[in-house]
Amino acid sequence: MSDDKPKTRRPANTAFKQQRLKAWQPLLTPKSVLPTLFILGVIFAPLGAFLWHTSSSVSELVIDYTQCSKASPTLSAPTTSIAALSAPGVTAGPNVQWKYDNNQCTLVFTLPADFPKPVFLYYRLTNFYQNHRRYVKSFDPSQLKGLTVTADTIESNCKPLGKVPGSTNNAVYYPCGLIANSMFNDTISDLVTTGNNPTTYQFSDKGIAWPADASKYVKPANFDYATNVPPPNWVKKYGPAWNASNLPDLSRNERFQVWMRTAGLPNFRKLYGRNDNADLPAGTYQMTIDDNFVVTSFGGTKSVVISTVSFLGGKNPFLGYAYVAVGSVCILLSVIFAARHLYSPRKLGDHTYLSWNHQPPPNSGNN
């Protein structure tokens, strides 16, 4: 006879598998729910007010220059319709003038209050879907690390901008892919004061990318200029072919690294420069922008943003509003439930509230 035990699908007789573990099921009573709601409200509401106050301390200037290409070559009349200013103690909007000449947009604006350091310069785009699946996947990480990658691999990873169409030597784009090709290519100048003795407020392009991104980009050691060409949208700036004088070092190009970190929403801003050394004093400034990035093709807008930060980051009043709203709702519900409990209390565990206790008696019929 065999000593083998018969096979069975019955779980082992343990507390875990037989669901006999000790458990705690809280009993929600008015004495526990009402104080909890009130305490949450007392905590959330002041915390939200603090977050809102912190966000309000951030100074921010936003200028939409989408329609600047339609401006005349001479400065326009001052207007506040294309700009928004938010700064502590400032209620008036900024006066902005612009002109457009030789593919350059010149902005002249008045800053009514000082911006304390550090000061950050952003560009803002709307209706640009960097989160599209085909767009997000269109790059080759090995190529960006400076490694030698076959043309077929680049074509597979960077489609539709991998191989150069009609090339006889399997030439590829460097850097390849839709993300690199669509990089924001407007050139934003530093701020220059107007007047007899102009001074320049400079923004640095160093320290604007995430430190974790630095290891993703390496300058190629043995670059083949014959089989690597600039992407279509880079030709205007770099020319139709790479050479030793115009090949960019992507490991040092932090603006490129910032662009390659795709945004999750269609309306976003990306860091273009920063100044950690000096406050931005109040005054009238001029900024020149080389207008290269076309937004009309996807129905978007583009803006330049000058902003300070708080210890919580940039301006974001939504978080404060959300905490205040949740705290207020908790306090309101605790008051309503407390009044209901005081004026019409319900006995705990009263069986008369069960649904089957309210059913009418069965009809006995006609005698």
CSV table of C-alpha atoms in Angstrom, one decimal:
chain,number,residue,atom,x,y,z
A,1,MET,CA,0.0,0.0,0.0
A,2,SER,CA,1.1,3.5,-0.7
A,3,ASP,CA,1.7,5.9,2.1
A,4,ASP,CA,1.0,8.9,-0.1
A,5,LYS,CA,-1.6,11.3,1.4
A,6,PRO,CA,-4.6,11.9,-0.8
A,7,LYS,CA,-4.5,15.1,-2.8
A,8,THR,CA,-6.8,17.8,-1.6
A,9,ARG,CA,-7.5,21.4,-2.5
A,10,ARG,CA,-8.6,22.2,1.1
A,11,PRO,CA,-6.4,25.0,2.6
A,12,ALA,CA,-4.2,24.2,5.5
A,13,ASN,CA,-5.8,24.5,8.9
A,14,THR,CA,-4.1,27.7,10.0
A,15,ALA,CA,-5.5,30.9,11.3
A,16,PHE,CA,-4.4,32.8,8.2
A,17,LYS,CA,-5.7,30.5,5.6
A,18,GLN,CA,-8.9,29.7,7.5
A,19,GLN,CA,-9.5,33.4,8.2
A,20,ARG,CA,-9.4,33.1,11.9
A,21,LEU,CA,-7.0,36.0,12.5
A,22,LYS,CA,-7.9,38.5,15.2
A,23,ALA,CA,-9.4,41.6,13.8
A,24,TRP,CA,-10.7,44.9,15.1
A,25,GLN,CA,-13.8,46.4,13.7
A,26,PRO,CA,-14.5,49.9,14.9
A,27,LEU,CA,-18.0,50.8,15.9
A,28,LEU,CA,-18.9,54.2,14.6
A,29,THR,CA,-20.9,56.1,17.2
A,30,PRO,CA,-21.8,59.8,17.4
A,31,LYS,CA,-19.3,60.1,20.3
A,32,SER,CA,-16.5,59.0,18.1
A,33,VAL,CA,-17.5,60.4,14.7
A,34,LEU,CA,-18.5,64.0,15.7
A,35,PRO,CA,-15.2,64.8,17.5
A,36,THR,CA,-13.2,63.3,14.7
A,37,LEU,CA,-14.9,65.4,12.0
A,38,PHE,CA,-14.5,68.5,14.2
A,39,ILE,CA,-10.8,67.9,14.9
A,40,LEU,CA,-10.1,67.3,11.2
A,41,GLY,CA,-11.8,70.5,10.3
A,42,VAL,CA,-9.9,72.5,12.9
A,43,ILE,CA,-6.7,71.1,11.6
A,44,PHE,CA,-7.4,71.4,7.8
A,45,ALA,CA,-8.9,74.8,7.7
A,46,PRO,CA,-6.0,76.7,9.4
A,47,LEU,CA,-3.5,74.6,7.4
A,48,GLY,CA,-5.2,75.5,4.2
A,49,ALA,CA,-5.2,79.2,5.1
A,50,PHE,CA,-1.4,78.9,5.8
A,51,LEU,CA,-0.8,77.2,2.5
A,52,TRP,CA,-2.9,79.9,0.7
A,53,HIS,CA,-1.0,82.7,2.5
A,54,THR,CA,2.3,81.1,1.5
A,55,SER,CA,1.3,80.8,-2.1
A,56,SER,CA,0.1,84.4,-2.1
A,57,SER,CA,3.6,85.6,-1.0
A,58,VAL,CA,5.0,84.4,-4.3
A,59,SER,CA,5.5,87.1,-6.9
A,60,GLU,CA,4.7,86.1,-10.5
A,61,LEU,CA,4.5,87.9,-13.9
A,62,VAL,CA,3.0,86.2,-16.9
A,63,ILE,CA,3.1,87.7,-20.4
A,64,ASP,CA,1.4,86.0,-23.3
A,65,TYR,CA,3.3,86.8,-26.5
A,66,THR,CA,1.5,84.4,-28.8
A,67,GLN,CA,0.1,87.3,-31.0
A,68,CYS,CA,3.3,89.3,-30.9
A,69,SER,CA,4.1,88.4,-34.6
A,70,LYS,CA,1.1,90.5,-35.6
A,71,ALA,CA,2.5,93.6,-33.9
A,72,SER,CA,4.0,96.5,-35.8
A,73,PRO,CA,7.7,97.3,-35.9
A,74,THR,CA,7.2,100.2,-33.5
A,75,LEU,CA,6.2,99.9,-29.8
A,76,SER,CA,2.5,99.5,-29.2
A,77,ALA,CA,0.5,101.5,-26.6
A,78,PRO,CA,0.8,100.2,-23.0
A,79,THR,CA,-1.7,97.4,-22.3
A,80,THR,CA,-2.5,95.0,-19.4
A,81,SER,CA,-4.6,92.5,-21.5
A,82,ILE,CA,-1.7,90.2,-22.4
A,83,ALA,CA,-0.1,90.1,-18.9
A,84,ALA,CA,-1.0,89.1,-15.4
A,85,LEU,CA,0.9,90.1,-12.2
A,86,SER,CA,0.5,88.7,-8.8
A,87,ALA,CA,2.7,90.2,-6.0
A,88,PRO,CA,2.2,91.0,-2.3
A,89,GLY,CA,0.8,94.5,-1.9
A,90,VAL,CA,0.4,95.1,-5.7
A,91,THR,CA,-3.1,95.5,-7.2
A,92,ALA,CA,-2.4,97.2,-10.5
A,93,GLY,CA,-1.6,95.2,-13.6
A,94,PRO,CA,1.7,95.5,-15.4
A,95,ASN,CA,1.9,97.9,-18.4
A,96,VAL,CA,3.3,95.9,-21.4
A,97,GLN,CA,4.3,97.2,-24.8
A,98,TRP,CA,5.6,95.1,-27.7
A,99,LYS,CA,6.8,95.3,-31.2
A,100,TYR,CA,7.8,92.7,-33.9
A,101,ASP,CA,10.6,93.1,-36.3
A,102,ASN,CA,12.9,90.7,-38.2
A,103,ASN,CA,11.4,87.6,-36.5
A,104,GLN,CA,12.0,89.1,-33.0
A,105,CYS,CA,9.4,90.0,-30.4
A,106,THR,CA,10.4,92.8,-28.1
A,107,LEU,CA,8.6,93.2,-24.8
A,108,VAL,CA,8.8,96.3,-22.7
A,109,PHE,CA,7.1,96.0,-19.3
A,110,THR,CA,7.0,97.7,-15.9
A,111,LEU,CA,7.6,95.8,-12.7
A,112,PRO,CA,6.0,97.7,-9.9
A,113,ALA,CA,7.5,95.7,-7.0
A,114,ASP,CA,10.8,94.0,-6.3
A,115,PHE,CA,11.1,90.3,-6.8
A,116,PRO,CA,13.3,88.7,-4.1
A,117,LYS,CA,15.9,86.1,-5.1
A,118,PRO,CA,15.9,83.5,-6.3
A,119,VAL,CA,14.1,84.6,-9.5
A,120,PHE,CA,13.1,82.0,-12.1
A,121,LEU,CA,12.3,82.4,-15.8
A,122,TYR,CA,9.9,80.0,-17.4
A,123,TYR,CA,8.2,79.5,-20.7
A,124,ARG,CA,4.6,78.4,-20.6
A,125,LEU,CA,2.8,76.4,-23.4
A,126,THR,CA,-0.9,75.5,-23.6
A,127,ASN,CA,-2.7,72.7,-25.6
A,128,PHE,CA,0.6,70.9,-26.2
A,129,TYR,CA,0.1,67.2,-25.4
A,130,GLN,CA,3.5,65.9,-24.4
A,131,ASN,CA,1.8,63.0,-22.7
A,132,HIS,CA,0.7,61.4,-26.0
A,133,ARG,CA,1.8,57.7,-26.0
A,134,ARG,CA,3.5,57.9,-29.4
A,135,TYR,CA,5.3,61.1,-28.5
A,136,VAL,CA,6.5,60.0,-25.1
A,137,LYS,CA,8.1,56.8,-26.5
A,138,SER,CA,9.8,58.5,-29.4
A,139,PHE,CA,13.4,58.7,-28.2
A,140,ASP,CA,16.4,56.4,-27.8
A,141,PRO,CA,18.1,56.4,-24.4
A,142,SER,CA,21.2,54.7,-25.6
A,143,GLN,CA,21.8,57.3,-28.2
A,144,LEU,CA,21.4,60.0,-25.6
A,145,LYS,CA,24.0,58.2,-23.5
A,146,GLY,CA,26.5,58.5,-26.3
A,147,LEU,CA,26.5,54.8,-27.2
A,148,THR,CA,26.7,53.4,-30.7
A,149,VAL,CA,23.2,52.3,-31.8
A,150,THR,CA,22.2,50.7,-35.1
A,151,ALA,CA,20.0,52.5,-37.5
A,152,ASP,CA,17.3,49.9,-37.2
A,153,THR,CA,17.2,50.2,-33.5
A,154,ILE,CA,16.9,54.0,-33.7
A,155,GLU,CA,14.2,53.6,-36.4
A,156,SER,CA,12.3,51.3,-34.1
A,157,ASN,CA,12.6,53.5,-30.9
A,158,CYS,CA,12.3,57.0,-32.5
A,159,LYS,CA,9.7,56.3,-35.2
A,160,PRO,CA,8.7,58.4,-37.2
A,161,LEU,CA,12.0,60.4,-36.8
A,162,GLY,CA,14.6,57.7,-36.7
A,163,LYS,CA,16.2,57.1,-40.1
A,164,VAL,CA,16.6,60.0,-42.5
A,165,PRO,CA,14.2,59.4,-45.4
A,166,GLY,CA,15.9,58.7,-48.8
A,167,SER,CA,19.3,58.3,-47.1
A,168,THR,CA,21.7,55.9,-48.9
A,169,ASN,CA,24.1,55.4,-45.9
A,170,ASN,CA,21.5,54.6,-43.2
A,171,ALA,CA,21.8,58.1,-41.8
A,172,VAL,CA,19.8,58.8,-38.6
A,173,TYR,CA,18.7,61.9,-36.7
A,174,TYR,CA,20.8,63.0,-33.7
A,175,PRO,CA,19.0,63.4,-31.4
A,176,CYS,CA,16.2,61.3,-32.8
A,177,GLY,CA,12.5,61.2,-32.0
A,178,LEU,CA,9.5,63.5,-31.7
A,179,ILE,CA,10.5,64.9,-28.3
A,180,ALA,CA,13.9,66.2,-29.4
A,181,ASN,CA,12.6,67.5,-32.7
A,182,SER,CA,9.8,69.5,-31.1
A,183,MET,CA,12.1,71.2,-28.5
A,184,PHE,CA,11.0,74.7,-27.6
A,185,ASN,CA,13.4,76.9,-29.7
A,186,ASP,CA,12.4,80.4,-28.9
A,187,THR,CA,15.4,82.3,-27.6
A,188,ILE,CA,14.6,84.5,-24.6
A,189,SER,CA,17.1,87.2,-23.7
A,190,ASP,CA,18.0,88.6,-20.3
A,191,LEU,CA,16.2,91.6,-18.8
A,192,VAL,CA,17.6,95.0,-19.7
A,193,THR,CA,16.5,98.1,-18.0
A,194,THR,CA,15.4,101.0,-20.1
A,195,GLY,CA,16.9,104.5,-19.7
A,196,ASN,CA,20.2,106.3,-20.1
A,197,ASN,CA,22.2,103.7,-18.1
A,198,PRO,CA,20.8,100.3,-18.9
A,199,THR,CA,21.7,97.4,-16.7
A,200,THR,CA,21.2,93.7,-17.4
A,201,TYR,CA,19.6,91.2,-15.1
A,202,GLN,CA,21.0,87.8,-16.1
A,203,PHE,CA,19.4,84.4,-16.0
A,204,SER,CA,21.7,81.3,-15.9
A,205,ASP,CA,20.8,78.1,-17.7
A,206,LYS,CA,22.7,76.0,-15.1
A,207,GLY,CA,20.9,74.3,-12.3
A,208,ILE,CA,17.6,74.2,-14.1
A,209,ALA,CA,17.4,70.5,-14.8
A,210,TRP,CA,16.8,67.7,-12.3
A,211,PRO,CA,20.1,66.3,-11.0
A,212,ALA,CA,18.9,62.8,-11.8
A,213,ASP,CA,18.7,63.7,-15.5
A,214,ALA,CA,22.4,64.4,-15.8
A,215,SER,CA,23.4,60.7,-16.0
A,216,LYS,CA,21.0,60.2,-18.9
A,217,TYR,CA,23.1,62.3,-21.3
A,218,VAL,CA,26.7,61.7,-22.4
A,219,LYS,CA,28.6,63.3,-25.2
A,220,PRO,CA,29.6,60.7,-27.8
A,221,ALA,CA,33.2,59.8,-27.8
A,222,ASN,CA,33.3,58.7,-31.5
A,223,PHE,CA,30.7,60.6,-33.3
A,224,ASP,CA,30.1,59.8,-37.0
A,225,TYR,CA,29.2,63.0,-38.7
A,226,ALA,CA,28.4,61.3,-42.0
A,227,THR,CA,25.6,59.1,-40.6
A,228,ASN,CA,24.1,61.5,-38.1
A,229,VAL,CA,22.2,64.7,-39.1
A,230,PRO,CA,20.2,67.3,-37.1
A,231,PRO,CA,16.5,66.8,-36.7
A,232,PRO,CA,14.3,68.8,-39.1
A,233,ASN,CA,13.4,71.5,-36.6
A,234,TRP,CA,17.0,72.0,-35.6
A,235,VAL,CA,18.3,72.7,-39.1
A,236,LYS,CA,17.4,76.4,-38.9
A,237,LYS,CA,19.7,76.8,-35.9
A,238,TYR,CA,22.5,74.3,-36.6
A,239,GLY,CA,22.4,73.8,-40.3
A,240,PRO,CA,21.8,70.6,-42.4
A,241,ALA,CA,24.8,68.7,-41.1
A,242,TRP,CA,26.7,68.2,-37.9
A,243,ASN,CA,30.4,69.1,-37.6
A,244,ALA,CA,33.0,69.6,-34.9
A,245,SER,CA,32.0,73.2,-34.5
A,246,ASN,CA,28.2,73.0,-34.2
A,247,LEU,CA,27.6,69.6,-32.5
A,248,PRO,CA,25.8,70.4,-29.1
A,249,ASP,CA,26.9,68.7,-25.9
A,250,LEU,CA,23.6,67.3,-24.6
A,251,SER,CA,25.2,66.5,-21.3
A,252,ARG,CA,25.6,70.2,-20.7
A,253,ASN,CA,22.5,71.5,-22.4
A,254,GLU,CA,20.1,71.6,-19.4
A,255,ARG,CA,17.4,73.3,-21.4
A,256,PHE,CA,17.3,70.3,-23.7
A,257,GLN,CA,17.2,68.0,-20.6
A,258,VAL,CA,14.3,70.0,-19.2
A,259,TRP,CA,12.4,69.6,-22.4
A,260,MET,CA,13.0,65.9,-22.6
A,261,ARG,CA,11.3,65.4,-19.2
A,262,THR,CA,7.8,65.3,-20.7
A,263,ALA,CA,4.8,67.0,-19.0
A,264,GLY,CA,1.8,65.1,-17.9
A,265,LEU,CA,-0.8,67.8,-18.8
A,266,PRO,CA,-1.3,69.8,-22.0
A,267,ASN,CA,-0.8,73.2,-20.2
A,268,PHE,CA,2.6,73.3,-18.6
A,269,ARG,CA,5.6,75.6,-17.9
A,270,LYS,CA,9.3,74.6,-18.0
A,271,LEU,CA,12.2,76.3,-16.4
A,272,TYR,CA,14.4,78.4,-18.8
A,273,GLY,CA,16.7,80.2,-16.5
A,274,ARG,CA,17.3,81.3,-12.9
A,275,ASN,CA,19.1,83.9,-10.9
A,276,ASP,CA,20.1,83.0,-7.3
A,277,ASN,CA,22.4,85.9,-6.6
A,278,ALA,CA,20.4,89.1,-6.9
A,279,ASP,CA,16.9,90.5,-6.3
A,280,LEU,CA,15.0,91.8,-9.4
A,281,PRO,CA,14.3,95.4,-8.5
A,282,ALA,CA,11.2,97.3,-9.6
A,283,GLY,CA,11.5,99.2,-12.8
A,284,THR,CA,10.9,99.1,-16.6
A,285,TYR,CA,12.6,96.2,-18.5
A,286,GLN,CA,13.0,95.1,-22.0
A,287,MET,CA,13.1,91.5,-23.2
A,288,THR,CA,13.8,90.2,-26.7
A,289,ILE,CA,12.5,86.9,-27.9
A,290,ASP,CA,13.5,85.1,-31.2
A,291,ASP,CA,10.2,83.9,-32.4
A,292,ASN,CA,10.8,80.4,-33.8
A,293,PHE,CA,8.4,78.1,-31.9
A,294,VAL,CA,5.1,77.9,-33.8
A,295,VAL,CA,2.0,77.3,-31.6
A,296,THR,CA,-0.8,78.1,-34.1
A,297,SER,CA,-0.4,74.7,-35.7
A,298,PHE,CA,-1.9,73.0,-32.6
A,299,GLY,CA,-4.0,75.9,-31.4
A,300,GLY,CA,-1.9,76.7,-28.4
A,301,THR,CA,-0.4,79.7,-26.7
A,302,LYS,CA,3.1,80.6,-25.4
A,303,SER,CA,4.0,82.9,-22.5
A,304,VAL,CA,7.0,84.0,-20.6
A,305,VAL,CA,6.8,83.7,-16.8
A,306,ILE,CA,9.0,85.5,-14.2
A,307,SER,CA,8.4,84.2,-10.7
A,308,THR,CA,9.8,83.8,-7.2
A,309,VAL,CA,9.3,80.8,-5.0
A,310,SER,CA,8.4,80.0,-1.4
A,311,PHE,CA,9.6,77.1,0.7
A,312,LEU,CA,6.7,75.1,-0.8
A,313,GLY,CA,7.6,75.9,-4.4
A,314,GLY,CA,5.9,78.2,-6.9
A,315,LYS,CA,2.5,79.8,-6.8
A,316,ASN,CA,-0.2,77.2,-6.4
A,317,PRO,CA,-3.3,78.5,-4.5
A,318,PHE,CA,-5.4,75.3,-5.3
A,319,LEU,CA,-3.8,73.3,-2.5
A,320,GLY,CA,-4.8,76.0,0.1
A,321,TYR,CA,-8.3,76.3,-1.3
A,322,ALA,CA,-8.7,72.5,-1.1
A,323,TYR,CA,-7.6,72.2,2.5
A,324,VAL,CA,-9.9,75.1,3.5
A,325,ALA,CA,-12.8,73.6,1.7
A,326,VAL,CA,-12.3,70.1,3.2
A,327,GLY,CA,-11.8,71.6,6.7
A,328,SER,CA,-15.0,73.8,6.3
A,329,VAL,CA,-17.0,70.8,5.2
A,330,CYS,CA,-15.8,68.7,8.1
A,331,ILE,CA,-16.7,71.4,10.6
A,332,LEU,CA,-20.1,72.0,9.0
A,333,LEU,CA,-21.0,68.3,9.0
A,334,SER,CA,-19.9,67.9,12.6
A,335,VAL,CA,-22.2,70.8,13.6
A,336,ILE,CA,-25.2,69.4,11.6
A,337,PHE,CA,-24.7,65.9,12.9
A,338,ALA,CA,-24.3,67.1,16.5
A,339,ALA,CA,-27.5,69.1,16.2
A,340,ARG,CA,-29.3,66.1,14.8
A,341,HIS,CA,-28.0,63.9,17.5
A,342,LEU,CA,-29.0,66.3,20.3
A,343,TYR,CA,-32.5,67.1,19.1
A,344,SER,CA,-33.4,63.6,17.8
A,345,PRO,CA,-31.0,61.0,19.3
A,346,ARG,CA,-31.1,57.5,18.1
A,347,LYS,CA,-30.7,54.6,20.4
A,348,LEU,CA,-27.5,52.6,19.6
A,349,GLY,CA,-28.3,49.1,18.3
A,350,ASP,CA,-32.1,49.7,18.1
A,351,HIS,CA,-33.6,46.8,16.2
A,352,THR,CA,-36.8,48.7,15.4
A,353,TYR,CA,-34.8,50.5,12.6
A,354,LEU,CA,-34.3,47.3,10.7
A,355,SER,CA,-36.1,47.2,7.4
A,356,TRP,CA,-38.0,44.0,8.0
A,357,ASN,CA,-39.5,45.5,11.2
A,358,HIS,CA,-41.3,48.0,9.0
A,359,GLN,CA,-43.1,45.6,6.7
A,360,PRO,CA,-46.9,45.6,6.9
A,361,PRO,CA,-48.5,42.3,8.1
A,362,PRO,CA,-49.6,39.9,5.4
A,363,ASN,CA,-53.1,40.3,4.1
A,364,SER,CA,-55.4,37.7,5.8
A,365,GLY,CA,-57.9,37.9,3.0
A,366,ASN,CA,-61.7,38.5,3.1
A,367,ASN,CA,-63.7,36.5,5.5
